[in-house]
Amino acid sequence: MSLPASFRAFYLDRPESEGGKPVGRLGEVPAGVLPAGDVTIRVAHTTVNYKDAMMVKGIGYRLKDFPFVPGIDLAGMVEDSANPDFRPGDAVVLNGYGAGEHFAGGFAQFARARGDRLIPIPAGWDSADCMAVGTAGMSAMIGALELEKNGVAPGRGPVLVTGASGGVGSMSVAILRAMGHHVIASTGRMAEEAYLRGLGAAEVVPRAEFENGPARPMLPKRFAGCIDAVGGKTLATIISSLDERGVIACCGLAGGNSFTASLIPFFLRGVRLIGIEGGHGPIAERREAWARLPKLLDRGTLRAMTSRHGLADIPLLAEDILAGRLRGRAVVDVHD
Ligand SMILES: NC(=O)c1ccc[n+]([C@@H]2O[C@H](COP(=O)([O-])OP(=O)(O)OC[C@H]3O[C@@H](n4cnc5c(N)ncnc54)[C@H](OP(=O)(O)O)[C@@H]3O)[C@@H](O)[C@H]2O)c1
């Protein structure tokens, strides 16, 4: 095995001069930062998710050990394995399960993980494709599968995607369109209408239609289903706007982490609200999502929603995500 004594990373440090506040740095971290695990991975690409942006900006996390390597997603090649399912050279992807939150993650040239948490990179795809998907896209796929399993078949009615220009949203638009749905994309950036239509949206509507909450418990029936990346009052409006037996895959909180809603649509329309646990959900659910993704998305579609970066771009990407400015997904080459 050729794990070096130290390797390049974007990491968080806590210098005395900053009064104990974590700051991001680009440099070498010792191999000792790697967690326990039976598979060591030579990372090729990572990505910046919403959670990563929060971590990099010191929002919602209290770290104890420094240097800390963020990055909830990574993809690369197995360097060394004590797990019978993986051999050196195998191409693998890791999403979450504490990587980049509780132990060192993907913003580095090496990572370590439990083999039973790794997914083989789908045939015909590479590590950059998998990071174009990332936790955001995998969660979008899990959300789309929940709609499917709960009876939201193509042709039953339009499906809504909120936060459509963002990572979860862009992936959801493309996935739902490929499944055959009439997709309505809601966005605060109407300037991105052409981009969203290019991904497969049949209609693009302003987010202002949803963000103030419902005027009445029951609004006209507009949607058979929804993948919601926004939450807050937007989610309450959608609950009131679903058709009978309509389903919401509740994915994100970009617009608020709590909401007040009427229960009437649950009882009179049988609507369903399903939480999507992309960070720590069962591996079987992830395998199903990763198996379905290449059947629905070609690499051209992935590229259309992806920007490419190096490790040094991470702080700016984090700012853009938290400000709702990033379009689609950001792939980071850890050797750049
Ligand atoms: N459930 C899971 O496992 C899971 C997995 C991944 C992500 N998430 C969550 O999903 C959410 C979105 O993640 P992401 O990666 O898609 O982030 P993102 O790329 O930043 O996209 C979020 C989008 O939401 C919209 N938005 C931002 N601020 C808003 C506001 N104040 N009100 C209404 N809309 C707003 C924007 O889209 P427009 O400009 O198009 O309106 C923005 O692009 C985050 O809360 C993230 O933590 C959850």
mmCIF file of N, CA and C and ligand atoms in Angstrom, residues 48-51 54 72 134-140 142 161-170 185-190 192 196 205 207 211 228-231 234 250-256 275-280 320-329, ligand 1:
data_model
loop_
_atom_site.group_PDB
_atom_site.id
_atom_site.type_symbol
_atom_site.label_atom_id
_atom_site.label_comp_id
_atom_site.label_asym_id
_atom_site.label_seq_id
_atom_site.Cartn_x
_atom_site.Cartn_y
_atom_site.Cartn_z
ATOM 1 N N VAL A 48 -19.287 19.885 -3.553
ATOM 2 C CA VAL A 48 -19.711 20.702 -2.415
ATOM 3 C C VAL A 48 -21.233 20.663 -2.348
ATOM 4 N N ASN A 49 -21.735 20.021 -1.281
ATOM 5 C CA ASN A 49 -23.171 19.974 -1.018
ATOM 6 C C ASN A 49 -23.543 21.097 -0.044
ATOM 7 N N TYR A 50 -24.825 21.274 0.160
ATOM 8 C CA TYR A 50 -25.334 22.286 1.101
ATOM 9 C C TYR A 50 -24.750 22.056 2.497
ATOM 10 N N LYS A 51 -24.719 20.774 2.927
ATOM 11 C CA LYS A 51 -24.169 20.449 4.248
ATOM 12 C C LYS A 51 -22.691 20.829 4.336
ATOM 13 N N MET A 54 -22.347 24.465 4.894
ATOM 14 C CA MET A 54 -22.580 24.807 6.304
ATOM 15 C C MET A 54 -21.345 24.489 7.141
ATOM 16 N N ILE A 72 -18.789 15.480 2.343
ATOM 17 C CA ILE A 72 -19.649 14.316 2.629
ATOM 18 C C ILE A 72 -19.653 13.304 1.480
ATOM 19 N N GLY A 134 -23.624 13.113 -6.527
ATOM 20 C CA GLY A 134 -23.403 13.382 -5.106
ATOM 21 C C GLY A 134 -24.614 13.072 -4.245
ATOM 22 N N THR A 135 -24.526 13.483 -2.986
ATOM 23 C CA THR A 135 -25.648 13.241 -2.072
ATOM 24 C C THR A 135 -26.904 13.965 -2.554
ATOM 25 N N ALA A 136 -26.722 15.155 -3.148
ATOM 26 C CA ALA A 136 -27.882 15.903 -3.640
ATOM 27 C C ALA A 136 -28.642 15.094 -4.696
ATOM 28 N N GLY A 137 -27.906 14.548 -5.661
ATOM 29 C CA GLY A 137 -28.557 13.800 -6.735
ATOM 30 C C GLY A 137 -29.075 12.450 -6.281
ATOM 31 N N MET A 138 -28.311 11.796 -5.392
ATOM 32 C CA MET A 138 -28.792 10.511 -4.873
ATOM 33 C C MET A 138 -30.096 10.714 -4.097
ATOM 34 N N SER A 139 -30.159 11.811 -3.334
ATOM 35 C CA SER A 139 -31.383 12.087 -2.565
ATOM 36 C C SER A 139 -32.539 12.424 -3.502
ATOM 37 N N ALA A 140 -32.244 13.147 -4.583
ATOM 38 C CA ALA A 140 -33.276 13.434 -5.583
ATOM 39 C C ALA A 140 -33.807 12.121 -6.174
ATOM 40 N N ILE A 142 -33.721 9.118 -4.742
ATOM 41 C CA ILE A 142 -34.498 8.415 -3.710
ATOM 42 C C ILE A 142 -35.894 9.049 -3.619
ATOM 43 N N VAL A 161 -41.029 20.607 -8.789
ATOM 44 C CA VAL A 161 -39.697 20.586 -8.163
ATOM 45 C C VAL A 161 -39.426 21.989 -7.646
ATOM 46 N N THR A 162 -39.140 22.115 -6.349
ATOM 47 C CA THR A 162 -38.822 23.440 -5.794
ATOM 48 C C THR A 162 -37.302 23.591 -5.637
ATOM 49 N N GLY A 163 -36.856 24.837 -5.582
ATOM 50 C CA GLY A 163 -35.403 25.087 -5.537
ATOM 51 C C GLY A 163 -34.758 24.510 -6.779
ATOM 52 N N ALA A 164 -35.470 24.647 -7.916
ATOM 53 C CA ALA A 164 -35.135 23.863 -9.109
ATOM 54 C C ALA A 164 -33.751 24.154 -9.687
ATOM 55 N N SER A 165 -33.241 25.380 -9.516
ATOM 56 C CA SER A 165 -31.919 25.680 -10.094
ATOM 57 C C SER A 165 -30.773 25.149 -9.252
ATOM 58 N N GLY A 166 -31.060 24.726 -8.015
ATOM 59 C CA GLY A 166 -30.011 24.217 -7.136
ATOM 60 C C GLY A 166 -29.638 22.777 -7.456
ATOM 61 N N GLY A 167 -28.838 22.161 -6.570
ATOM 62 C CA GLY A 167 -28.334 20.812 -6.822
ATOM 63 C C GLY A 167 -29.419 19.754 -6.788
ATOM 64 N N VAL A 168 -30.148 19.670 -5.669
ATOM 65 C CA VAL A 168 -31.232 18.684 -5.570
ATOM 66 C C VAL A 168 -32.266 18.967 -6.655
ATOM 67 N N GLY A 169 -32.577 20.269 -6.851
ATOM 68 C CA GLY A 169 -33.608 20.653 -7.808
ATOM 69 C C GLY A 169 -33.240 20.289 -9.240
ATOM 70 N N SER A 170 -32.026 20.632 -9.674
ATOM 71 C CA SER A 170 -31.616 20.335 -11.060
ATOM 72 C C SER A 170 -31.664 18.832 -11.311
ATOM 73 N N ALA A 185 -41.016 23.346 -12.761
ATOM 74 C CA ALA A 185 -39.875 23.768 -11.947
ATOM 75 C C ALA A 185 -40.194 25.110 -11.302
ATOM 76 N N SER A 186 -40.037 25.173 -9.981
ATOM 77 C CA SER A 186 -40.219 26.444 -9.269
ATOM 78 C C SER A 186 -38.857 27.014 -8.922
ATOM 79 N N THR A 187 -38.664 28.296 -9.240
ATOM 80 C CA THR A 187 -37.355 28.905 -8.997
ATOM 81 C C THR A 187 -37.490 30.373 -8.615
ATOM 82 N N GLY A 188 -36.522 30.847 -7.857
ATOM 83 C CA GLY A 188 -36.434 32.278 -7.582
ATOM 84 C C GLY A 188 -35.608 32.979 -8.640
ATOM 85 N N ARG A 189 -35.062 32.181 -9.553
ATOM 86 C CA ARG A 189 -34.196 32.747 -10.611
ATOM 87 C C ARG A 189 -34.830 32.472 -11.978
ATOM 88 N N MET A 190 -35.811 33.303 -12.337
ATOM 89 C CA MET A 190 -36.480 33.080 -13.627
ATOM 90 C C MET A 190 -35.507 33.241 -14.795
ATOM 91 N N GLU A 192 -33.020 31.635 -15.110
ATOM 92 C CA GLU A 192 -32.540 30.275 -15.398
ATOM 93 C C GLU A 192 -33.597 29.424 -16.132
ATOM 94 N N LEU A 196 -33.438 25.416 -17.076
ATOM 95 C CA LEU A 196 -34.353 24.424 -16.498
ATOM 96 C C LEU A 196 -35.145 23.696 -17.590
ATOM 97 N N VAL A 205 -41.996 28.166 -13.069
ATOM 98 C CA VAL A 205 -42.836 29.142 -12.369
ATOM 99 C C VAL A 205 -42.016 29.826 -11.260
ATOM 100 N N ARG A 207 -40.862 31.150 -7.677
ATOM 101 C CA ARG A 207 -41.043 30.588 -6.329
ATOM 102 C C ARG A 207 -42.002 31.408 -5.462
ATOM 103 N N GLU A 211 -43.981 30.748 -1.652
ATOM 104 C CA GLU A 211 -43.139 31.014 -0.476
ATOM 105 C C GLU A 211 -43.831 31.726 0.679
ATOM 106 N N ASP A 228 -39.332 18.435 -2.941
ATOM 107 C CA ASP A 228 -39.193 19.756 -2.336
ATOM 108 C C ASP A 228 -37.829 19.910 -1.673
ATOM 109 N N ALA A 229 -37.043 20.869 -2.158
ATOM 110 C CA ALA A 229 -35.727 21.145 -1.570
ATOM 111 C C ALA A 229 -35.771 22.394 -0.702
ATOM 112 N N VAL A 230 -36.960 22.992 -0.543
ATOM 113 C CA VAL A 230 -37.052 24.315 0.082
ATOM 114 C C VAL A 230 -37.636 24.281 1.493
ATOM 115 N N GLY A 231 -38.691 23.499 1.733
ATOM 116 C CA GLY A 231 -39.286 23.420 3.073
ATOM 117 C C GLY A 231 -40.005 24.704 3.454
ATOM 118 N N THR A 234 -43.102 27.242 1.886
ATOM 119 C CA THR A 234 -43.263 26.637 0.552
ATOM 120 C C THR A 234 -43.857 25.238 0.680
ATOM 121 N N CYS A 250 -39.919 15.095 0.824
ATOM 122 C CA CYS A 250 -39.407 16.265 1.551
ATOM 123 C C CYS A 250 -37.898 16.120 1.699
ATOM 124 N N CYS A 251 -37.172 16.925 0.910
ATOM 125 C CA CYS A 251 -35.727 16.730 0.759
ATOM 126 C C CYS A 251 -34.896 17.781 1.457
ATOM 127 N N GLY A 252 -35.378 19.026 1.494
ATOM 128 C CA GLY A 252 -34.465 20.063 1.959
ATOM 129 C C GLY A 252 -35.134 21.220 2.663
ATOM 130 N N LEU A 253 -34.289 22.115 3.168
ATOM 131 C CA LEU A 253 -34.767 23.225 3.994
ATOM 132 C C LEU A 253 -34.138 24.554 3.597
ATOM 133 N N ALA A 254 -33.830 24.695 2.292
ATOM 134 C CA ALA A 254 -33.163 25.923 1.840
ATOM 135 C C ALA A 254 -33.988 27.165 2.170
ATOM 136 N N GLY A 255 -35.312 27.006 2.325
ATOM 137 C CA GLY A 255 -36.170 28.165 2.627
ATOM 138 C C GLY A 255 -36.688 28.160 4.053
ATOM 139 N N GLY A 256 -36.283 27.212 4.869
ATOM 140 C CA GLY A 256 -36.748 27.175 6.264
ATOM 141 C C GLY A 256 -36.824 25.761 6.798
ATOM 142 N N GLY A 275 -40.250 11.858 4.247
ATOM 143 C CA GLY A 275 -38.914 12.406 4.497
ATOM 144 C C GLY A 275 -37.849 11.616 3.737
ATOM 145 N N ILE A 276 -36.898 12.331 3.177
ATOM 146 C CA ILE A 276 -35.798 11.685 2.440
ATOM 147 C C ILE A 276 -34.521 11.800 3.265
ATOM 148 N N GLU A 277 -33.985 10.638 3.617
ATOM 149 C CA GLU A 277 -32.810 10.595 4.492
ATOM 150 C C GLU A 277 -31.581 10.243 3.646
ATOM 151 N N GLY A 278 -31.073 11.242 2.931
ATOM 152 C CA GLY A 278 -29.946 10.964 2.033
ATOM 153 C C GLY A 278 -28.612 10.789 2.744
ATOM 154 N N GLY A 279 -28.496 11.326 3.955
ATOM 155 C CA GLY A 279 -27.203 11.334 4.627
ATOM 156 C C GLY A 279 -26.804 10.014 5.264
ATOM 157 N N HIS A 280 -27.790 9.307 5.823
ATOM 158 C CA HIS A 280 -27.457 8.117 6.615
ATOM 159 C C HIS A 280 -28.404 6.947 6.331
ATOM 160 N N ASP A 320 -21.585 30.638 -2.258
ATOM 161 C CA ASP A 320 -22.605 30.662 -3.316
ATOM 162 C C ASP A 320 -23.785 29.750 -2.976
ATOM 163 N N ILE A 321 -23.498 28.565 -2.445
ATOM 164 C CA ILE A 321 -24.597 27.643 -2.111
ATOM 165 C C ILE A 321 -25.482 28.255 -1.038
ATOM 166 N N LEU A 322 -24.864 28.763 0.026
ATOM 167 C CA LEU A 322 -25.669 29.293 1.130
ATOM 168 C C LEU A 322 -26.456 30.534 0.707
ATOM 169 N N ALA A 323 -25.960 31.246 -0.306
ATOM 170 C CA ALA A 323 -26.684 32.425 -0.799
ATOM 171 C C ALA A 323 -27.687 32.052 -1.892
ATOM 172 N N GLY A 324 -27.788 30.741 -2.221
ATOM 173 C CA GLY A 324 -28.727 30.316 -3.265
ATOM 174 C C GLY A 324 -28.288 30.761 -4.650
ATOM 175 N N ARG A 325 -26.967 30.963 -4.825
ATOM 176 C CA ARG A 325 -26.457 31.472 -6.111
ATOM 177 C C ARG A 325 -25.909 30.393 -7.020
ATOM 178 N N LEU A 326 -25.583 29.225 -6.444
ATOM 179 C CA LEU A 326 -24.943 28.196 -7.271
ATOM 180 C C LEU A 326 -25.997 27.539 -8.163
ATOM 181 N N ARG A 327 -25.658 27.373 -9.431
ATOM 182 C CA ARG A 327 -26.586 26.685 -10.337
ATOM 183 C C ARG A 327 -26.153 25.241 -10.460
ATOM 184 N N GLY A 328 -27.082 24.315 -10.254
ATOM 185 C CA GLY A 328 -26.776 22.894 -10.464
ATOM 186 C C GLY A 328 -25.762 22.380 -9.461
ATOM 187 N N ARG A 329 -24.813 21.584 -9.955
ATOM 188 C CA ARG A 329 -23.897 20.865 -9.079
ATOM 189 C C ARG A 329 -22.452 21.289 -9.359
HETATM 190 N N1 LIG B 1 -32.739 14.974 2.491
HETATM 191 C C1 LIG B 1 -31.474 14.807 2.191
HETATM 192 O O1 LIG B 1 -30.884 13.778 2.440
HETATM 193 C C2 LIG B 1 -30.766 15.922 1.507
HETATM 194 C C3 LIG B 1 -29.738 15.660 0.575
HETATM 195 C C4 LIG B 1 -29.139 16.743 -0.079
HETATM 196 C C5 LIG B 1 -29.552 18.024 0.220
HETATM 197 N N2 LIG B 1 -30.518 18.209 1.156
HETATM 198 C C6 LIG B 1 -31.000 19.564 1.489
HETATM 199 O O2 LIG B 1 -31.695 20.048 0.356
HETATM 200 C C7 LIG B 1 -31.596 21.465 0.320
HETATM 201 C C8 LIG B 1 -31.090 21.902 -1.051
HETATM 202 O O3 LIG B 1 -29.781 21.361 -1.251
HETATM 203 P P1 LIG B 1 -29.032 21.683 -2.612
HETATM 204 O O4 LIG B 1 -27.807 20.879 -2.625
HETATM 205 O O5 LIG B 1 -29.977 21.586 -3.739
HETATM 206 O O6 LIG B 1 -28.677 23.226 -2.345
HETATM 207 P P2 LIG B 1 -28.548 24.375 -3.448
HETATM 208 O O7 LIG B 1 -27.800 23.873 -4.619
HETATM 209 O O8 LIG B 1 -28.067 25.584 -2.729
HETATM 210 O O9 LIG B 1 -30.050 24.619 -3.923
HETATM 211 C C9 LIG B 1 -31.039 25.158 -3.100
HETATM 212 C C10 LIG B 1 -31.983 25.954 -3.970
HETATM 213 O O10 LIG B 1 -33.106 26.346 -3.180
HETATM 214 C C11 LIG B 1 -33.557 27.628 -3.623
HETATM 215 N N3 LIG B 1 -33.500 28.542 -2.473
HETATM 216 C C12 LIG B 1 -32.399 28.997 -1.838
HETATM 217 N N4 LIG B 1 -32.735 29.806 -0.820
HETATM 218 C C13 LIG B 1 -34.078 29.859 -0.818
HETATM 219 C C14 LIG B 1 -35.031 30.544 -0.009
HETATM 220 N N5 LIG B 1 -34.659 31.330 0.999
HETATM 221 N N6 LIG B 1 -36.343 30.369 -0.281
HETATM 222 C C15 LIG B 1 -36.726 29.558 -1.298
HETATM 223 N N7 LIG B 1 -35.866 28.904 -2.104
HETATM 224 C C16 LIG B 1 -34.566 29.046 -1.853
HETATM 225 C C17 LIG B 1 -32.616 28.064 -4.740
HETATM 226 O O11 LIG B 1 -33.175 27.607 -5.963
HETATM 227 P P3 LIG B 1 -33.904 28.614 -6.994
HETATM 228 O O12 LIG B 1 -32.972 29.768 -7.161
HETATM 229 O O13 LIG B 1 -34.075 27.804 -8.230
HETATM 230 O O14 LIG B 1 -35.191 29.016 -6.350
HETATM 231 C C18 LIG B 1 -31.379 27.258 -4.469
HETATM 232 O O15 LIG B 1 -30.612 27.073 -5.621
HETATM 233 C C19 LIG B 1 -30.683 21.855 1.480
HETATM 234 O O16 LIG B 1 -31.484 22.203 2.590
HETATM 235 C C20 LIG B 1 -29.923 20.580 1.771
HETATM 236 O O17 LIG B 1 -29.473 20.496 3.093
HETATM 237 C C21 LIG B 1 -31.105 17.183 1.806
#
